[in-house]
Amino acid sequence: LAPDISAWRSLLVKSKMSSSGTVKSYNAHKGWGFIECNGQDIFLNKKDLRGIIPEKGTQVTFNIVQEQKGRQANDVTVIMNPDEACYLGEIKSYNVSTGFGFISSEAFPNQDIFVLKSELPEGQGPQGAQCKFKLIMSERGPTAKDVWLLGQASDQLFMMKQMGMGGMMGNGGMMGNGGMM
């Protein structure tokens, strides 16, 4: 018997149809969460968010793909006011001496986001650290505000604060490297 190609094509077309739902949960530190769509949970991975971090209750549109572990969203579009949006980035550089640095983000390809020490947790910006931030336009161009470190960098900062060593991450301290982080 020959395989039923028309049924296979129909399944392919259905899997590419856009769905809509609401973010049920999302953990920026872990990079995943769930979308509620027609009473079912759909897995949401940071790689499909193009540098945006959704909050619980945010509306999204997406395609559903069947992965080995279940249904997953891809080609996700987050529907929100840009003034309220949070973004995922990586601290590209930070200079303790000058008190500023730059963040890169998939949400703003080929665009450095300026960041001041005052917007970083404990004034710390370890190079390569994942971060969550909001964006404003300033005289310096795109500027990060309300920056939060994510993952390992967040854990390290928390441990240092617990040990009373918050200021030792930069400028030759425990995580510093001559002022440039």
PDB file of C-alpha atoms in Angstrom:
ATOM      1  CA  LEU A   1       0.000   0.000   0.000  1.00  0.00           C
ATOM      2  CA  ALA A   2       1.185   3.464  -0.865  1.00  0.00           C
ATOM      3  CA  PRO A   3       1.241   6.042   1.960  1.00  0.00           C
ATOM      4  CA  ASP A   4      -1.643   8.533   2.033  1.00  0.00           C
ATOM      5  CA  ILE A   5       0.227  11.698   1.018  1.00  0.00           C
ATOM      6  CA  SER A   6      -2.894  13.899   1.066  1.00  0.00           C
ATOM      7  CA  ALA A   7      -3.413  13.211   4.796  1.00  0.00           C
ATOM      8  CA  TRP A   8       0.255  14.040   5.442  1.00  0.00           C
ATOM      9  CA  ARG A   9      -0.020  17.326   3.478  1.00  0.00           C
ATOM     10  CA  SER A  10      -3.196  18.214   5.372  1.00  0.00           C
ATOM     11  CA  LEU A  11      -1.382  17.647   8.672  1.00  0.00           C
ATOM     12  CA  LEU A  12       1.507  19.853   7.507  1.00  0.00           C
ATOM     13  CA  VAL A  13      -0.837  22.681   6.545  1.00  0.00           C
ATOM     14  CA  LYS A  14      -2.663  22.454   9.883  1.00  0.00           C
ATOM     15  CA  SER A  15       0.595  22.593  11.822  1.00  0.00           C
ATOM     16  CA  LYS A  16       1.553  25.841  10.060  1.00  0.00           C
ATOM     17  CA  MET A  17      -1.725  27.621  10.845  1.00  0.00           C
ATOM     18  CA  SER A  18      -1.347  30.448  13.308  1.00  0.00           C
ATOM     19  CA  SER A  19      -2.852  30.038  16.769  1.00  0.00           C
ATOM     20  CA  SER A  20      -3.357  32.566  19.540  1.00  0.00           C
ATOM     21  CA  GLY A  21      -3.176  32.218  23.269  1.00  0.00           C
ATOM     22  CA  THR A  22      -2.146  33.739  26.569  1.00  0.00           C
ATOM     23  CA  VAL A  23       1.156  33.303  28.352  1.00  0.00           C
ATOM     24  CA  LYS A  24       0.288  31.132  31.346  1.00  0.00           C
ATOM     25  CA  SER A  25       3.790  31.230  32.823  1.00  0.00           C
ATOM     26  CA  TYR A  26       7.318  32.170  31.782  1.00  0.00           C
ATOM     27  CA  ASN A  27      10.520  31.913  33.796  1.00  0.00           C
ATOM     28  CA  ALA A  28      13.132  34.277  32.360  1.00  0.00           C
ATOM     29  CA  HIS A  29      15.893  32.652  34.464  1.00  0.00           C
ATOM     30  CA  LYS A  30      15.201  29.233  32.915  1.00  0.00           C
ATOM     31  CA  GLY A  31      14.094  30.505  29.511  1.00  0.00           C
ATOM     32  CA  TRP A  32      10.826  28.633  29.176  1.00  0.00           C
ATOM     33  CA  GLY A  33       7.163  28.628  30.092  1.00  0.00           C
ATOM     34  CA  PHE A  34       3.716  27.775  28.785  1.00  0.00           C
ATOM     35  CA  ILE A  35       0.999  29.302  26.641  1.00  0.00           C
ATOM     36  CA  GLU A  36      -2.656  28.472  27.304  1.00  0.00           C
ATOM     37  CA  CYS A  37      -4.408  27.805  24.002  1.00  0.00           C
ATOM     38  CA  ASN A  38      -7.928  26.369  23.830  1.00  0.00           C
ATOM     39  CA  GLY A  39      -7.584  24.783  27.256  1.00  0.00           C
ATOM     40  CA  GLN A  40      -4.229  23.156  26.499  1.00  0.00           C
ATOM     41  CA  ASP A  41      -0.692  24.050  27.579  1.00  0.00           C
ATOM     42  CA  ILE A  42       1.788  24.687  24.769  1.00  0.00           C
ATOM     43  CA  PHE A  43       5.496  24.752  25.642  1.00  0.00           C
ATOM     44  CA  LEU A  44       7.230  28.116  25.073  1.00  0.00           C
ATOM     45  CA  ASN A  45      11.012  28.343  24.656  1.00  0.00           C
ATOM     46  CA  LYS A  46      13.088  31.547  24.708  1.00  0.00           C
ATOM     47  CA  LYS A  47      14.589  30.704  21.313  1.00  0.00           C
ATOM     48  CA  ASP A  48      11.169  31.334  19.742  1.00  0.00           C
ATOM     49  CA  LEU A  49      10.633  34.760  21.350  1.00  0.00           C
ATOM     50  CA  ARG A  50      13.166  36.787  19.326  1.00  0.00           C
ATOM     51  CA  GLY A  51      14.588  38.512  22.408  1.00  0.00           C
ATOM     52  CA  ILE A  52      11.294  39.417  24.098  1.00  0.00           C
ATOM     53  CA  ILE A  53      10.408  38.280  27.625  1.00  0.00           C
ATOM     54  CA  PRO A  54       6.633  37.921  28.005  1.00  0.00           C
ATOM     55  CA  GLU A  55       4.804  38.440  31.278  1.00  0.00           C
ATOM     56  CA  LYS A  56       2.004  36.194  32.524  1.00  0.00           C
ATOM     57  CA  GLY A  57      -1.235  37.171  30.775  1.00  0.00           C
ATOM     58  CA  THR A  58       0.463  38.507  27.624  1.00  0.00           C
ATOM     59  CA  GLN A  59      -1.312  37.695  24.355  1.00  0.00           C
ATOM     60  CA  VAL A  60       0.697  35.846  21.689  1.00  0.00           C
ATOM     61  CA  THR A  61       0.236  34.378  18.239  1.00  0.00           C
ATOM     62  CA  PHE A  62       2.280  31.358  17.173  1.00  0.00           C
ATOM     63  CA  ASN A  63       2.474  28.158  15.175  1.00  0.00           C
ATOM     64  CA  ILE A  64       2.230  24.820  16.946  1.00  0.00           C
ATOM     65  CA  VAL A  65       4.755  22.105  16.181  1.00  0.00           C
ATOM     66  CA  GLN A  66       4.766  18.579  17.535  1.00  0.00           C
ATOM     67  CA  GLU A  67       8.128  17.879  19.145  1.00  0.00           C
ATOM     68  CA  GLN A  68       9.365  14.675  20.741  1.00  0.00           C
ATOM     69  CA  LYS A  69       8.257  15.859  24.215  1.00  0.00           C
ATOM     70  CA  GLY A  70       4.946  17.383  23.110  1.00  0.00           C
ATOM     71  CA  ARG A  71       3.402  20.456  21.507  1.00  0.00           C
ATOM     72  CA  GLN A  72       5.605  23.534  21.276  1.00  0.00           C
ATOM     73  CA  ALA A  73       5.086  27.092  20.056  1.00  0.00           C
ATOM     74  CA  ASN A  74       7.314  28.510  17.345  1.00  0.00           C
ATOM     75  CA  ASP A  75       7.297  31.704  15.263  1.00  0.00           C
ATOM     76  CA  VAL A  76       5.900  33.467  18.349  1.00  0.00           C
ATOM     77  CA  THR A  77       4.690  37.060  18.090  1.00  0.00           C
ATOM     78  CA  VAL A  78       4.222  38.821  21.423  1.00  0.00           C
ATOM     79  CA  ILE A  79       1.359  41.335  21.397  1.00  0.00           C
ATOM     80  CA  MET A  80       2.165  44.138  23.820  1.00  0.00           C
ATOM     81  CA  ASN A  81       2.840  47.824  24.218  1.00  0.00           C
ATOM     82  CA  PRO A  82       6.555  48.428  23.421  1.00  0.00           C
ATOM     83  CA  ASP A  83       6.770  50.841  26.375  1.00  0.00           C
ATOM     84  CA  GLU A  84       5.925  47.950  28.716  1.00  0.00           C
ATOM     85  CA  ALA A  85       8.007  45.263  26.989  1.00  0.00           C
ATOM     86  CA  CYS A  86      10.895  43.449  28.651  1.00  0.00           C
ATOM     87  CA  TYR A  87      13.759  42.127  26.566  1.00  0.00           C
ATOM     88  CA  LEU A  88      16.358  39.380  26.864  1.00  0.00           C
ATOM     89  CA  GLY A  89      19.930  40.482  26.316  1.00  0.00           C
ATOM     90  CA  GLU A  90      23.554  39.758  27.009  1.00  0.00           C
ATOM     91  CA  ILE A  91      25.957  42.217  28.575  1.00  0.00           C
ATOM     92  CA  LYS A  92      28.386  42.807  25.752  1.00  0.00           C
ATOM     93  CA  SER A  93      30.725  45.061  27.716  1.00  0.00           C
ATOM     94  CA  TYR A  94      30.785  47.058  30.932  1.00  0.00           C
ATOM     95  CA  ASN A  95      33.477  49.367  32.283  1.00  0.00           C
ATOM     96  CA  VAL A  96      33.417  49.908  36.044  1.00  0.00           C
ATOM     97  CA  SER A  97      35.651  53.007  35.739  1.00  0.00           C
ATOM     98  CA  THR A  98      33.347  54.875  33.360  1.00  0.00           C
ATOM     99  CA  GLY A  99      30.135  53.376  34.781  1.00  0.00           C
ATOM    100  CA  PHE A 100      28.570  52.347  31.482  1.00  0.00           C
ATOM    101  CA  GLY A 101      28.482  49.519  28.982  1.00  0.00           C
ATOM    102  CA  PHE A 102      26.451  47.895  26.249  1.00  0.00           C
ATOM    103  CA  ILE A 103      23.894  45.108  25.930  1.00  0.00           C
ATOM    104  CA  SER A 104      23.116  43.112  22.788  1.00  0.00           C
ATOM    105  CA  SER A 105      19.693  41.589  22.169  1.00  0.00           C
ATOM    106  CA  GLU A 106      18.107  39.486  19.451  1.00  0.00           C
ATOM    107  CA  ALA A 107      15.154  41.910  19.639  1.00  0.00           C
ATOM    108  CA  PHE A 108      17.448  44.649  18.267  1.00  0.00           C
ATOM    109  CA  PRO A 109      19.843  42.972  15.824  1.00  0.00           C
ATOM    110  CA  ASN A 110      23.066  44.844  15.039  1.00  0.00           C
ATOM    111  CA  GLN A 111      22.180  47.490  17.633  1.00  0.00           C
ATOM    112  CA  ASP A 112      24.070  48.084  20.878  1.00  0.00           C
ATOM    113  CA  ILE A 113      21.888  49.104  23.825  1.00  0.00           C
ATOM    114  CA  PHE A 114      23.576  51.637  26.122  1.00  0.00           C
ATOM    115  CA  VAL A 115      23.434  50.870  29.868  1.00  0.00           C
ATOM    116  CA  LEU A 116      24.434  52.982  32.868  1.00  0.00           C
ATOM    117  CA  LYS A 117      25.778  51.609  36.139  1.00  0.00           C
ATOM    118  CA  SER A 118      22.720  53.031  37.934  1.00  0.00           C
ATOM    119  CA  GLU A 119      20.445  50.668  35.964  1.00  0.00           C
ATOM    120  CA  LEU A 120      22.432  47.522  36.812  1.00  0.00           C
ATOM    121  CA  PRO A 121      21.781  45.458  39.948  1.00  0.00           C
ATOM    122  CA  GLU A 122      24.330  46.514  42.581  1.00  0.00           C
ATOM    123  CA  GLY A 123      26.020  48.456  39.752  1.00  0.00           C
ATOM    124  CA  GLN A 124      27.409  45.176  38.380  1.00  0.00           C
ATOM    125  CA  GLY A 125      27.521  44.139  34.722  1.00  0.00           C
ATOM    126  CA  PRO A 126      29.573  40.981  34.157  1.00  0.00           C
ATOM    127  CA  GLN A 127      30.449  40.538  30.486  1.00  0.00           C
ATOM    128  CA  GLY A 128      28.499  37.683  28.888  1.00  0.00           C
ATOM    129  CA  ALA A 129      25.775  37.693  31.564  1.00  0.00           C
ATOM    130  CA  GLN A 130      22.196  37.153  30.418  1.00  0.00           C
ATOM    131  CA  CYS A 131      19.885  39.965  31.483  1.00  0.00           C
ATOM    132  CA  LYS A 132      16.305  41.211  31.351  1.00  0.00           C
ATOM    133  CA  PHE A 133      15.748  44.910  30.631  1.00  0.00           C
ATOM    134  CA  LYS A 134      13.332  47.577  29.492  1.00  0.00           C
ATOM    135  CA  LEU A 135      14.187  50.028  26.738  1.00  0.00           C
ATOM    136  CA  ILE A 136      13.886  53.794  26.489  1.00  0.00           C
ATOM    137  CA  MET A 137      15.148  56.228  23.890  1.00  0.00           C
ATOM    138  CA  SER A 138      17.555  58.820  25.298  1.00  0.00           C
ATOM    139  CA  GLU A 139      19.999  61.345  23.920  1.00  0.00           C
ATOM    140  CA  ARG A 140      22.469  58.424  23.732  1.00  0.00           C
ATOM    141  CA  GLY A 141      20.064  56.355  21.630  1.00  0.00           C
ATOM    142  CA  PRO A 142      18.490  53.065  22.773  1.00  0.00           C
ATOM    143  CA  THR A 143      19.123  52.802  26.511  1.00  0.00           C
ATOM    144  CA  ALA A 144      18.460  49.934  28.926  1.00  0.00           C
ATOM    145  CA  LYS A 145      16.669  50.557  32.204  1.00  0.00           C
ATOM    146  CA  ASP A 146      15.542  48.288  35.049  1.00  0.00           C
ATOM    147  CA  VAL A 147      18.211  45.684  34.216  1.00  0.00           C
ATOM    148  CA  TRP A 148      18.053  42.312  36.010  1.00  0.00           C
ATOM    149  CA  LEU A 149      20.738  39.656  35.749  1.00  0.00           C
ATOM    150  CA  LEU A 150      19.505  36.173  34.853  1.00  0.00           C
ATOM    151  CA  GLY A 151      20.744  32.660  35.416  1.00  0.00           C
ATOM    152  CA  GLN A 152      24.256  32.090  36.759  1.00  0.00           C
ATOM    153  CA  ALA A 153      25.127  35.811  36.985  1.00  0.00           C
ATOM    154  CA  SER A 154      22.015  36.403  39.099  1.00  0.00           C
ATOM    155  CA  ASP A 155      22.896  33.452  41.347  1.00  0.00           C
ATOM    156  CA  GLN A 156      26.460  34.727  41.810  1.00  0.00           C
ATOM    157  CA  LEU A 157      25.295  38.242  42.655  1.00  0.00           C
ATOM    158  CA  PHE A 158      22.815  36.852  45.179  1.00  0.00           C
ATOM    159  CA  MET A 159      25.511  34.737  46.839  1.00  0.00           C
ATOM    160  CA  MET A 160      27.879  37.700  47.023  1.00  0.00           C
ATOM    161  CA  LYS A 161      25.188  39.882  48.548  1.00  0.00           C
ATOM    162  CA  GLN A 162      24.527  37.170  51.149  1.00  0.00           C
ATOM    163  CA  MET A 163      28.232  37.123  51.943  1.00  0.00           C
ATOM    164  CA  GLY A 164      28.396  40.940  52.104  1.00  0.00           C
ATOM    165  CA  MET A 165      30.582  41.132  49.007  1.00  0.00           C
ATOM    166  CA  GLY A 166      28.291  42.959  46.542  1.00  0.00           C
ATOM    167  CA  GLY A 167      30.963  45.426  45.456  1.00  0.00           C
ATOM    168  CA  MET A 168      33.530  42.752  44.630  1.00  0.00           C
ATOM    169  CA  MET A 169      32.260  41.758  41.191  1.00  0.00           C
ATOM    170  CA  GLY A 170      34.092  44.461  39.278  1.00  0.00           C
ATOM    171  CA  ASN A 171      37.263  46.526  39.245  1.00  0.00           C
ATOM    172  CA  GLY A 172      39.632  43.657  39.985  1.00  0.00           C
ATOM    173  CA  GLY A 173      37.314  42.010  42.511  1.00  0.00           C
ATOM    174  CA  MET A 174      36.063  38.447  42.447  1.00  0.00           C
ATOM    175  CA  MET A 175      34.468  38.762  39.012  1.00  0.00           C
ATOM    176  CA  GLY A 176      36.438  41.689  37.653  1.00  0.00           C
ATOM    177  CA  ASN A 177      39.192  41.750  35.110  1.00  0.00           C
ATOM    178  CA  GLY A 178      40.829  45.115  35.355  1.00  0.00           C
ATOM    179  CA  GLY A 179      37.620  47.124  35.189  1.00  0.00           C
ATOM    180  CA  MET A 180      36.276  45.822  31.877  1.00  0.00           C
ATOM    181  CA  MET A 181      33.639  43.179  32.447  1.00  0.00           C
TER     182      MET A 181
END
